[in-house]
Amino acid sequence: MLILGIETSCDETAVSVVNATGGLKKPQFKILVNVVSSQVKLHAKYGGIVPSLAKREHQKNIVPILFRALKKSGLLIAKPQSLISKQSANSKHQILNTIFTREPELLARVKKHIVPAKAPKIDAIAVTVGPGLEPALWVGVNFAKALSCLWRRPIIPANHLEGHIYSNWLEATRVNSKNLTSTQFRNRKIEFPAICLIVSGGHTELILMKNYGEYKLLGETRDDAVGEAYDKVARLLGLGFPGGPAIDAIASRLPIANCSGPSSSQRIRASRQSAIKLPRPMLYSNNYDFSFAGLKTAVLYLVRDLQNAAGRSKKLPIPEICAEFQAAAIEVLVSKTLRASRECAVKTIMVSGGVAANFALRAEFAKLKAQEADCKVLFPPLELTGDNAAMIAMAGYIRKQFDKNADAGSVLPNANLRIAEQNNVR
Ligand code: KG4
Ligand code: ZN
């Protein structure tokens, strides 16, 4: 099945084509193309994502990104304008007018560029219906509905968080050929039951996945998501937006005395011994919930105290603060995931979401794999940790196995969609 994936839940406009086969017995994915256009630079000026701006940008970018994806995958077939009858164009325009009542800019672009184009040879269209920012979700959902009507292809509503989970079905391998190194993706066999730790800008969730479509939410953040905490701490340290990659990079540059070839976990250990101390919120709580708002406030007070003690003109020990902040957040994430994996006797731990790109988090889990966990610990390829549409096409393929006839009329965005609402939860 060739699936066109569409993702517009936050600040990335993304389109992908994935060839998916094997059903639930042996799902196999091959990404033909994965185009992601990030709006991050635009939102950086405001220190965070502005939903109305995200909606405007998605409307502007989604058509050119679709064409780029179809061209790259060899699926774009030009159709001369003269072949489309006026009558057929008019009836298509009428359908589009009812779909895009709130996206006039996108309506004009779809009429101009998509109506005259020939339907590509895809089998279905998977689109993120939630969770996410509502105005941003509407753009992707209405665009997918328009394509579904124009091209007569079924639409599959995909859950963004399930998408992050399915990014783990692929792993990156380095391939050397003619002195050139390239990255390729290989399918993994996932053994259930599995613990999924989703760490992103909007979510921090621990989910028990018993099988395809069978989830149990074990715990989640009670306030800020961990990615949000990274972004807020980076902002108060003056490191820009998004904060995760900046904090990750700065903390990894921290020199460690008496360490040859310092690794991320050595840095974490060093930060544990440093004079700067931050709390590990809910580390010993008798549940799988998290809380990161207090950690962010603790950094705020720490900065204030350091400035009061040394004077504002003195430079803050930014690398040490970053390393200790990461160490605190990661200790809680790893410890609770490990506890859940033991209590549920799982075969696999899967980490995913934007924060899964974090070096120190990967290093701590790798150490765990070597020493303590009785199961496999998996991360997605770095290229698939942030928001993308390949993961949406993959999640869409699995959803399609349960729900063969999703109809375009019933596909609606749901900003607060939970994995449990779409699935069989026990
Ligand atoms: O999954 P994602 O792309 O979007 C959401 O669904 O939220 O995650 C974005 C989040 C941002 O908060 C960003 O700061 C964080 O992922 N992030 C990182 C790193 N790269 C991205 N956090 C820590 N370390 C990183 N290397
Ligand atoms: Zn995401």
mmCIF file of C-alpha atoms and ligand atoms in Angstrom, residues 160 164 200 387 391, ligand 2:
data_model
loop_
_atom_site.group_PDB
_atom_site.id
_atom_site.type_symbol
_atom_site.label_atom_id
_atom_site.label_comp_id
_atom_site.label_asym_id
_atom_site.label_seq_id
_atom_site.Cartn_x
_atom_site.Cartn_y
_atom_site.Cartn_z
ATOM 1 C CA HIS A 160 0.187 12.066 16.278
ATOM 2 C CA HIS A 164 5.830 9.007 17.294
ATOM 3 C CA SER A 200 8.046 15.868 23.051
ATOM 4 C CA ASP A 387 7.531 15.761 13.780
ATOM 5 C CA MET A 391 5.489 8.356 11.053
HETATM 6 ZN ZN ZN B 2 5.364 15.519 17.913
#
